Coordinates of C-alpha atoms in Angstrom, one line a residue:
Chain A
M353 CA 129.2 -160.2 65.1
T354 CA 127.2 -162.4 67.8
D355 CA 127.6 -165.6 68.6
Q356 CA 123.9 -166.4 67.0
P357 CA 123.1 -168.6 64.4
P358 CA 123.5 -165.8 60.7
D359 CA 119.9 -166.5 59.7
L360 CA 118.9 -166.2 62.5
H361 CA 119.7 -162.1 62.4
A362 CA 119.3 -162.0 58.5
W363 CA 115.2 -163.9 59.6
F364 CA 114.6 -161.0 61.7
V365 CA 115.1 -158.2 59.0
R366 CA 113.9 -159.7 56.3
E367 CA 110.3 -161.2 57.9
V368 CA 109.9 -159.8 61.2
L369 CA 110.9 -156.2 61.3
P370 CA 109.0 -155.2 57.8
L371 CA 105.4 -156.6 59.7
E372 CA 106.2 -154.1 62.2
A373 CA 104.0 -150.8 60.9
A374 CA 100.5 -153.8 60.5
L375 CA 101.7 -155.4 63.9
T376 CA 102.0 -151.5 66.0
R377 CA 99.0 -150.4 64.3
Y378 CA 97.1 -153.7 65.3
L379 CA 98.2 -153.1 69.2
L380 CA 97.5 -149.2 69.3
R381 CA 93.9 -150.6 69.1
Y382 CA 94.2 -151.8 72.2
R383 CA 97.2 -149.6 73.8
S384 CA 97.1 -145.6 73.2
N385 CA 100.0 -145.0 75.1
K386 CA 103.6 -145.2 72.4
G387 CA 105.9 -146.4 75.2
D388 CA 103.2 -149.0 75.9
V389 CA 103.8 -150.5 72.4
A390 CA 106.8 -150.7 72.4
D391 CA 106.8 -152.6 75.2
L392 CA 104.8 -154.9 73.4
L393 CA 106.4 -154.8 70.8
Q394 CA 109.9 -156.4 72.3
D395 CA 108.1 -158.6 74.4
I396 CA 105.7 -160.3 71.2
Y397 CA 109.4 -160.2 69.6
L398 CA 111.7 -161.6 72.4
R399 CA 109.0 -164.3 72.2
V400 CA 109.2 -164.8 68.5
Y401 CA 113.1 -165.1 68.6
D402 CA 112.9 -167.4 71.3
S403 CA 110.8 -169.8 69.5
A404 CA 112.9 -169.3 66.1
R405 CA 116.3 -170.1 68.6
R406 CA 114.8 -173.4 68.3
A407 CA 113.5 -173.9 64.9
L408 CA 111.9 -171.1 62.6
P409 CA 108.3 -170.8 61.8
Q410 CA 106.8 -172.4 58.8
S411 CA 105.5 -168.0 57.9
T412 CA 106.4 -165.5 59.9
R413 CA 103.7 -163.7 59.5
S414 CA 101.5 -166.2 61.3
F415 CA 103.3 -165.9 63.5
V416 CA 103.9 -163.4 64.8
F417 CA 100.4 -162.3 64.9
V418 CA 99.6 -165.6 66.6
T419 CA 102.6 -164.8 69.0
A420 CA 101.3 -161.1 69.4
H421 CA 97.6 -161.9 70.0
N422 CA 98.5 -164.5 72.8
L423 CA 100.1 -161.9 74.0
L424 CA 97.1 -159.4 75.0
V425 CA 95.1 -162.0 75.5
D426 CA 97.9 -162.9 78.1
R427 CA 97.3 -159.9 79.6
V428 CA 93.8 -159.0 79.2
R429 CA 93.6 -162.0 81.8
R430 CA 95.9 -160.7 84.2
E431 CA 95.3 -156.8 84.1
K432 CA 91.3 -156.8 83.2
V433 CA 91.6 -154.2 81.2
I434 CA 91.4 -154.9 77.9
P435 CA 87.4 -156.3 77.0
L436 CA 88.3 -159.5 76.0
E437 CA 85.8 -159.1 72.7
T438 CA 87.9 -156.5 72.1
V439 CA 91.2 -158.6 71.2
E440 CA 89.8 -159.7 67.3
S441 CA 89.8 -162.8 65.7
I442 CA 93.2 -164.0 64.2
E443 CA 91.7 -164.3 61.0
A444 CA 90.5 -160.7 61.2
I445 CA 94.7 -159.8 61.6
G446 CA 95.7 -161.6 58.8
V447 CA 94.0 -158.8 56.6
A448 CA 96.1 -157.1 57.6
A449 CA 99.6 -158.6 57.6
E450 CA 98.9 -159.6 54.5
I451 CA 98.7 -155.7 53.6
A452 CA 101.8 -154.9 54.8
G453 CA 103.2 -157.8 53.1
A454 CA 102.7 -155.7 49.8
E455 CA 105.0 -153.0 51.2
E456 CA 107.8 -155.3 52.3
S457 CA 109.1 -156.0 48.4
L458 CA 111.3 -152.4 46.7
I459 CA 112.9 -152.4 44.1
A460 CA 116.8 -150.7 44.9
R461 CA 115.7 -147.1 43.6
E462 CA 112.7 -147.0 44.7
E463 CA 114.2 -147.9 48.3
L464 CA 116.1 -144.8 47.5
R465 CA 113.2 -143.1 47.3
R466 CA 112.1 -144.4 51.0
V467 CA 114.9 -143.6 52.8
Q468 CA 114.7 -139.9 50.8
A469 CA 111.5 -139.4 52.7
A470 CA 112.1 -140.8 55.8
L471 CA 114.8 -138.2 56.2
D472 CA 113.0 -135.6 55.1
A473 CA 110.4 -135.9 58.0
L474 CA 113.8 -136.0 60.8
P475 CA 114.4 -133.1 63.4
P476 CA 116.7 -131.1 61.1
R477 CA 119.0 -131.3 63.0
S478 CA 119.5 -135.2 63.0
R479 CA 119.0 -135.6 59.2
E480 CA 122.3 -133.0 59.0
A481 CA 124.2 -135.1 61.1
I482 CA 123.1 -138.5 59.4
L483 CA 123.7 -136.9 56.7
L484 CA 127.1 -135.9 56.8
R485 CA 128.3 -139.2 57.8
Q486 CA 126.1 -141.5 55.6
V487 CA 127.2 -138.8 52.6
N488 CA 129.8 -137.2 53.4
G489 CA 131.9 -139.8 55.5
L490 CA 132.2 -138.0 58.1
S491 CA 133.2 -138.9 61.9
R492 CA 131.0 -137.7 65.1
R493 CA 134.1 -135.0 65.7
E494 CA 133.9 -133.8 62.2
I495 CA 130.1 -134.1 62.4
A496 CA 130.6 -131.7 65.5
A497 CA 133.4 -129.3 64.8
R498 CA 131.0 -128.4 61.1
M499 CA 127.6 -128.7 62.7
G500 CA 129.3 -126.2 65.5
I501 CA 127.8 -128.2 68.1
A502 CA 129.5 -130.5 71.0
E503 CA 129.8 -133.3 69.6
Q504 CA 127.6 -134.7 73.5
T505 CA 124.5 -132.7 70.7
V506 CA 125.7 -134.7 68.3
K507 CA 125.7 -137.9 69.5
W508 CA 122.4 -137.6 70.4
H509 CA 121.1 -135.7 67.6
L510 CA 121.9 -139.4 66.0
N511 CA 120.6 -141.5 69.0
A512 CA 117.4 -139.6 68.3
G513 CA 117.7 -140.1 64.1
V514 CA 118.6 -143.6 64.6
R515 CA 114.9 -144.0 66.4
A516 CA 113.1 -142.4 64.5
L517 CA 114.5 -143.9 61.2
A518 CA 113.8 -147.4 62.8
D519 CA 109.9 -146.2 63.8
I520 CA 109.3 -144.3 60.6
F521 CA 110.7 -147.6 59.0
Y522 CA 109.5 -150.5 60.4
G523 CA 106.5 -148.4 62.8
N524 CA 103.0 -146.9 62.5
S525 CA 104.5 -143.9 60.8
D526 CA 101.6 -141.5 58.6
Q527 CA 105.3 -139.7 57.1
Q528 CA 105.7 -143.3 55.6
R529 CA 102.0 -143.5 54.2
S530 CA 101.3 -139.8 53.0
K531 CA 105.2 -139.6 51.3
P532 CA 104.7 -141.8 47.1
Chain B
M708 CA 100.7 -138.7 80.3
S709 CA 101.9 -140.4 76.9
D710 CA 104.6 -137.4 75.9
Q711 CA 106.1 -136.6 79.1
V712 CA 109.5 -137.7 78.8
E713 CA 110.2 -138.3 82.3
E714 CA 107.6 -142.0 81.4
V715 CA 110.5 -143.0 79.6
G716 CA 111.5 -146.4 80.4
G717 CA 111.2 -150.1 79.3
A718 CA 111.4 -151.1 75.8
E719 CA 112.2 -146.9 75.3
A720 CA 114.7 -146.6 77.0
L721 CA 116.3 -149.7 75.9
R722 CA 115.6 -148.3 72.3
I723 CA 118.0 -145.3 73.5
E724 CA 120.8 -147.6 75.1
A725 CA 120.3 -149.8 71.8
A726 CA 121.1 -146.3 69.3
D727 CA 123.7 -145.3 72.0
W728 CA 126.0 -148.2 71.3
L729 CA 125.3 -148.6 67.6
M730 CA 126.2 -144.7 66.5
R731 CA 129.5 -145.5 69.2
Q732 CA 130.2 -148.2 66.3
R733 CA 129.0 -146.6 63.7
T734 CA 130.3 -143.0 63.6
S735 CA 133.0 -143.4 66.3
D736 CA 137.1 -142.2 65.2
L737 CA 138.7 -145.1 66.7
W738 CA 136.7 -148.3 67.4
A739 CA 138.6 -149.8 69.0
Q740 CA 138.6 -154.0 69.4
E741 CA 138.1 -153.8 73.0
D742 CA 134.8 -150.9 72.0
Q743 CA 133.5 -153.6 69.8
A744 CA 134.0 -156.7 72.6
A745 CA 132.4 -154.7 75.4
L746 CA 128.4 -154.5 72.4
E747 CA 129.0 -158.3 72.0
S748 CA 128.7 -158.1 75.7
W749 CA 126.0 -156.0 76.1
L750 CA 124.5 -157.9 73.1
A751 CA 125.0 -160.5 75.0
K752 CA 123.4 -159.8 78.0
S753 CA 119.7 -160.2 76.8
P754 CA 118.5 -161.5 73.8
A755 CA 116.2 -157.7 74.4
H756 CA 119.7 -156.0 74.0
L757 CA 120.4 -158.2 70.1
L758 CA 116.4 -157.8 69.9
A759 CA 116.2 -153.8 70.0
Y760 CA 120.2 -153.3 68.7
W761 CA 119.2 -155.1 65.7
R762 CA 115.9 -153.1 65.0
L763 CA 118.0 -149.8 65.1
E764 CA 121.1 -151.7 62.8
A765 CA 118.7 -152.4 59.5
A766 CA 118.1 -149.1 59.9
W767 CA 120.2 -147.8 59.7
S768 CA 122.0 -150.0 57.6
R769 CA 119.4 -149.0 54.7
T770 CA 121.0 -145.4 54.5
D771 CA 123.6 -146.9 54.2
R772 CA 122.4 -146.1 50.5
L773 CA 122.8 -143.1 50.7
A774 CA 126.8 -143.1 50.0
A775 CA 126.2 -144.4 46.2
L776 CA 125.5 -141.1 45.9
R777 CA 128.8 -139.1 47.2
D778 CA 130.0 -138.9 43.8
V779 CA 127.3 -136.6 42.5
P780 CA 128.9 -133.6 41.0
Q781 CA 128.3 -130.7 43.3
A782 CA 127.2 -128.4 40.9
R783 CA 124.3 -128.9 40.3
P784 CA 121.4 -126.0 40.2
A785 CA 118.1 -127.1 42.5
Q786 CA 114.9 -125.8 41.5
A787 CA 112.0 -127.9 43.0
R788 CA 113.7 -126.9 46.7
R789 CA 111.2 -127.4 49.2
K790 CA 110.4 -125.1 52.2
N791 CA 111.2 -126.6 55.1
I792 CA 115.0 -128.0 53.6
G793 CA 115.0 -124.9 52.4
S794 CA 115.3 -122.7 55.8
F795 CA 117.2 -125.4 57.4
L796 CA 119.3 -125.0 54.0
T797 CA 119.5 -121.2 55.2
R798 CA 120.7 -121.6 58.7
S799 CA 123.2 -123.4 58.2
V800 CA 125.5 -121.3 56.8
A801 CA 128.7 -123.8 58.5
V802 CA 127.7 -126.5 56.1
A803 CA 128.3 -124.8 52.6
A804 CA 130.8 -126.8 51.4
C805 CA 128.0 -129.3 51.5
F806 CA 125.2 -127.8 51.1
A807 CA 125.4 -129.0 46.5
V808 CA 125.4 -132.5 47.6
V809 CA 122.9 -132.8 50.3
G810 CA 121.0 -130.3 49.3
F811 CA 120.8 -132.0 45.5
L812 CA 120.0 -135.5 47.6
L813 CA 117.0 -134.1 49.2
L814 CA 115.3 -131.9 46.9
R815 CA 115.0 -134.2 44.2
S816 CA 112.4 -136.4 44.1
S817 CA 114.1 -139.1 41.8
V818 CA 117.6 -139.7 42.6
P819 CA 120.1 -139.3 40.1
L820 CA 121.9 -142.8 39.5
G821 CA 123.4 -141.5 36.3
R822 CA 122.4 -143.9 33.6
E823 CA 121.3 -147.2 34.0
F824 CA 121.6 -150.5 32.2
S825 CA 120.2 -154.3 33.2
T826 CA 119.1 -156.9 32.0
S827 CA 116.4 -159.3 32.2
V828 CA 116.6 -162.4 33.5
G829 CA 117.8 -164.6 30.9
G830 CA 119.8 -161.7 29.1
H831 CA 123.1 -161.0 28.8
E832 CA 124.1 -157.3 27.3
T833 CA 127.7 -156.2 27.0
I834 CA 128.1 -152.3 27.4
R835 CA 130.9 -150.0 26.1
L836 CA 132.1 -146.7 28.1
A837 CA 133.4 -144.2 27.0
D838 CA 136.5 -145.1 27.1
G839 CA 137.0 -148.3 25.8
S840 CA 136.2 -150.4 29.0
L841 CA 133.6 -153.5 28.4
I842 CA 130.7 -154.1 31.4
E843 CA 129.3 -157.6 30.3
L844 CA 126.1 -158.2 32.5
N845 CA 125.1 -161.5 33.5
T846 CA 121.5 -162.0 33.3
N847 CA 118.7 -160.3 36.3
T848 CA 121.5 -158.0 36.5
T849 CA 121.9 -153.9 36.8
V850 CA 124.7 -151.4 37.2
H851 CA 124.5 -147.9 37.1
V852 CA 127.3 -145.2 35.4
L853 CA 127.6 -142.6 38.1
D854 CA 127.7 -139.0 36.4
G855 CA 130.9 -138.3 38.3
G856 CA 134.1 -139.7 38.0
N857 CA 134.5 -139.6 34.1
G858 CA 132.3 -142.0 33.8
R859 CA 134.9 -144.4 35.3
T860 CA 132.1 -145.4 38.7
V861 CA 130.0 -147.7 38.2
T862 CA 127.4 -149.2 41.2
L863 CA 126.5 -152.7 40.3
D864 CA 123.3 -152.9 41.8
K865 CA 122.1 -156.6 41.4
G866 CA 122.9 -159.4 39.7
E867 CA 126.7 -160.2 38.1
A868 CA 129.0 -158.0 35.7
Y869 CA 132.7 -158.4 33.9
F870 CA 134.9 -155.9 34.0
Q871 CA 137.9 -155.6 31.2
I872 CA 138.7 -152.0 32.1
V873 CA 141.1 -149.5 30.4
H874 CA 143.6 -149.3 32.8
N875 CA 143.7 -144.6 33.4
Q876 CA 146.3 -144.4 36.2
A877 CA 144.7 -140.5 36.5
S878 CA 141.3 -141.8 37.0
P879 CA 140.8 -145.2 38.8
F880 CA 138.0 -147.3 37.8
E881 CA 135.5 -148.0 40.6
V882 CA 132.5 -150.6 41.5
L883 CA 130.1 -149.6 44.2
V884 CA 128.8 -152.4 45.8
G885 CA 126.6 -152.2 48.8
D886 CA 128.9 -150.8 51.2
R887 CA 132.4 -152.0 49.4
K888 CA 133.7 -150.8 46.6
L889 CA 136.4 -152.1 43.8
V890 CA 139.1 -150.3 42.8
D891 CA 141.0 -150.9 39.9
I892 CA 145.0 -151.4 39.4
G893 CA 145.2 -152.7 35.2
T894 CA 142.4 -155.3 35.5
A895 CA 139.8 -158.0 34.1
F896 CA 137.4 -159.3 37.3
S897 CA 133.4 -160.0 37.8
V898 CA 131.7 -159.2 40.1
R899 CA 128.0 -161.3 41.6
K900 CA 125.8 -159.6 44.0
E901 CA 123.2 -161.3 46.3
T902 CA 120.8 -160.3 48.9
N903 CA 123.8 -160.8 52.1
R904 CA 126.5 -162.4 50.2
L905 CA 129.3 -160.3 47.7
Q906 CA 131.6 -162.9 45.6
V907 CA 134.6 -160.7 43.4
A908 CA 136.5 -163.2 40.6
I909 CA 140.4 -161.3 39.5
V910 CA 141.1 -161.9 35.6
E911 CA 143.2 -160.0 35.4
G912 CA 145.7 -157.6 36.9
Q913 CA 144.7 -155.8 40.4
V914 CA 141.8 -155.1 42.2
R915 CA 141.6 -153.5 46.1
F916 CA 138.5 -154.0 47.4
A917 CA 137.5 -151.6 50.7
P918 CA 134.2 -150.5 51.9
L919 CA 132.9 -147.6 50.9
H920 CA 134.1 -145.1 54.4
P921 CA 137.6 -145.9 54.8
K922 CA 137.1 -146.3 58.8
D923 CA 135.2 -149.2 58.6
G924 CA 137.6 -151.2 57.4
K925 CA 141.2 -152.2 55.9
P926 CA 141.3 -152.9 52.1
I927 CA 142.0 -155.9 50.8
Y928 CA 144.3 -156.2 48.4
L929 CA 143.1 -159.2 45.0
S930 CA 145.2 -160.0 41.9
S931 CA 144.7 -162.8 39.3
G932 CA 143.2 -165.6 40.2
D933 CA 142.0 -164.2 43.8
M934 CA 138.5 -164.9 44.7
L935 CA 136.8 -163.2 47.2
V936 CA 133.5 -164.3 49.5
A937 CA 132.4 -161.5 51.9
S938 CA 129.0 -162.2 54.0
A939 CA 127.4 -161.6 57.0
G940 CA 131.0 -160.1 58.3
K941 CA 132.6 -162.4 57.0
T942 CA 135.2 -162.1 54.3
S943 CA 137.5 -164.6 52.9
V944 CA 140.0 -164.7 49.9
T945 CA 140.9 -167.9 48.5
R946 CA 143.5 -168.9 44.9
L947 CA 141.0 -170.1 42.3
A948 CA 143.1 -172.4 39.6
S949 CA 142.5 -171.9 36.0
P950 CA 139.8 -174.1 35.2
D951 CA 137.9 -172.8 37.9
L952 CA 137.7 -169.1 36.8
K953 CA 136.5 -170.7 34.8
S954 CA 133.8 -172.4 35.8
E955 CA 133.6 -169.1 37.1
L956 CA 132.7 -167.7 34.4
G957 CA 131.0 -169.7 32.2
W958 CA 127.9 -167.2 32.1
R959 CA 129.5 -165.3 29.7
R960 CA 130.8 -168.0 27.4
G961 CA 126.0 -169.1 28.3
L962 CA 126.7 -171.6 30.0
L963 CA 126.8 -173.2 33.8
I964 CA 130.1 -175.4 34.4
F965 CA 129.6 -177.1 37.0
Y966 CA 131.4 -179.3 39.3
R967 CA 131.4 -182.3 41.5
K968 CA 128.1 -179.4 42.9
P969 CA 125.7 -180.4 44.2
L970 CA 122.3 -180.4 42.8
A971 CA 120.3 -178.3 44.7
D972 CA 123.0 -175.8 44.2
A973 CA 122.8 -176.2 40.3
A974 CA 120.0 -175.9 40.4
E975 CA 119.3 -172.5 42.2
E976 CA 122.2 -171.1 40.0
F977 CA 120.0 -172.4 37.1
N978 CA 117.3 -170.3 38.6
R979 CA 119.3 -167.3 37.9
Y980 CA 118.9 -167.6 34.4
N981 CA 114.9 -169.3 34.0
Q982 CA 112.0 -168.0 34.2
Q983 CA 110.6 -171.9 35.0
Q984 CA 112.4 -172.6 38.2
I985 CA 113.7 -175.8 38.7
V986 CA 113.1 -177.7 42.7
V987 CA 114.6 -180.0 44.0
V988 CA 112.7 -181.8 46.8
G989 CA 114.3 -183.7 49.2
E990 CA 117.8 -183.0 51.2
A991 CA 119.3 -186.8 49.6
A992 CA 118.2 -185.6 45.7
G993 CA 119.6 -182.1 46.6
K994 CA 123.7 -183.2 47.5
L995 CA 123.6 -185.7 44.8
P996 CA 127.0 -184.7 42.9
V997 CA 127.1 -182.6 39.5
S998 CA 129.6 -182.3 36.6
G999 CA 129.8 -180.9 33.2
A1000 CA 128.3 -178.1 31.0
L1001 CA 125.5 -177.1 30.5
S1002 CA 123.7 -174.1 28.6
A1003 CA 122.2 -171.7 30.5
N1004 CA 119.2 -171.1 28.9
D1005 CA 117.8 -174.8 28.6
P1006 CA 116.1 -176.0 31.3
E1007 CA 115.3 -178.6 29.6
Q1008 CA 118.9 -179.9 29.4
F1009 CA 118.9 -179.8 32.8
V1010 CA 116.0 -182.1 34.1
R1011 CA 117.1 -185.0 31.2
M1012 CA 120.4 -184.7 32.9
A1013 CA 118.5 -185.4 36.4
R1014 CA 115.9 -187.6 34.5
N1015 CA 118.5 -189.9 32.5
V1016 CA 122.3 -189.4 34.6
F1017 CA 120.6 -189.8 38.0
G1018 CA 117.4 -191.7 37.5
L1019 CA 115.5 -188.9 39.3
R1020 CA 111.4 -187.9 39.1
V1021 CA 110.2 -185.2 37.2
E1022 CA 107.2 -183.4 37.4
R1023 CA 105.7 -180.4 36.1
R1024 CA 103.6 -177.3 37.6
N1025 CA 103.7 -174.3 36.4
S1026 CA 106.4 -172.9 36.3
E1027 CA 108.0 -175.2 38.5
I1028 CA 110.0 -178.1 37.9
L1029 CA 109.9 -180.4 40.3
I1030 CA 112.7 -182.9 41.1
S1031 CA 112.6 -185.9 43.4
R1032 CA 113.7 -189.3 44.1

């Protein structure tokens, strides 16, 4: 697939991505702009990945949050935008991270329910396109024919759909919390 | 400012681009080697590309689970219709054919996976299906016999199972595992599912091993003595000698059979069957080769072997047994 050692990919999906919700909540306290948070997340992931390439951290959770903390402190120094005292201590972050960890273990059936809940939260056209693909096994061209819209439009609905799913699964989405 | 579309840039723009690659790869009629090569070179360009792609891919693959519901019967009345979905459905007259499946899927609060059978850690049970086929469940295993498919479609959700199938040309027996399926062609075989690994051993007859979506790859035909191992992106088939096959299936007799297996791997194998977990400390101890047949539910036997045969130190800590040099 790629020339990366496969365990780095597995590690990222298994241990880093589940922290995104807590991480986003943390970042949102200092940046209200959603796009800004996406940029910060990207920077954090890059730093974490860079270091994991040399060696996987002993505790991914604290490593990710320490990285986030350092990044924010760097920005504060550089931009002088956020007052330094609002960047909270690592101990306080630790608590938020623990809560995120409780969400990690999902048995198959719960997982399926969660996938359903995530689909419910998607825009209808994106949801429809994804279901036609994943349940009915149709290709993009066939989905376009079935939905009676251009293939290019289907492409956009799928694109928006998969991005929204990632935000719901990993990011800070109220949808995720409000549905049991 | 934050809700302006024009403002999309940086990480958000990269997400859109990564989503475009992923969706092209997963939903195109044709995804040729050149396309894959182009994707890989895009991924190799920057770790940011790779990470954005991994993130979306992880989200997308969680919906692969939906494919397991494909065999759900189409005609099921949906009483508890949700409002928003109702209007969405009525508008989409064109998709009438897939109404039942899609609607059913979204409207039910619990997902109809069929009948569930499972064993706990250390458990071992045999199920007899209506057609006479047998499914033997190893430790910590869950299967579902789906309502569709004449009771001849089974999902292996976790663990390991041995299938002894009564062949029926008109209605092939199917085992769905993650995004793959096994279709029997007159057979006895075992399937073991781990987090990132799938292992299939064929004892008798033939099995077709294929992705759930026909477009995701070609089927592989396996016959008796073949052992297939599929893990992240790699699938290999090896031919097992008869004694090796017996060792693989030793669990059916409550035995774990090892032949020159590293001690750490053997311990891991044991841990599948017992609450009490064995931890081998240190690489040197972990690499010691173990041979023999041990009772799966008796970690003490394993511990005695470690102490008496290899002269290792044994230390007990709550639910763990530490073995070290």
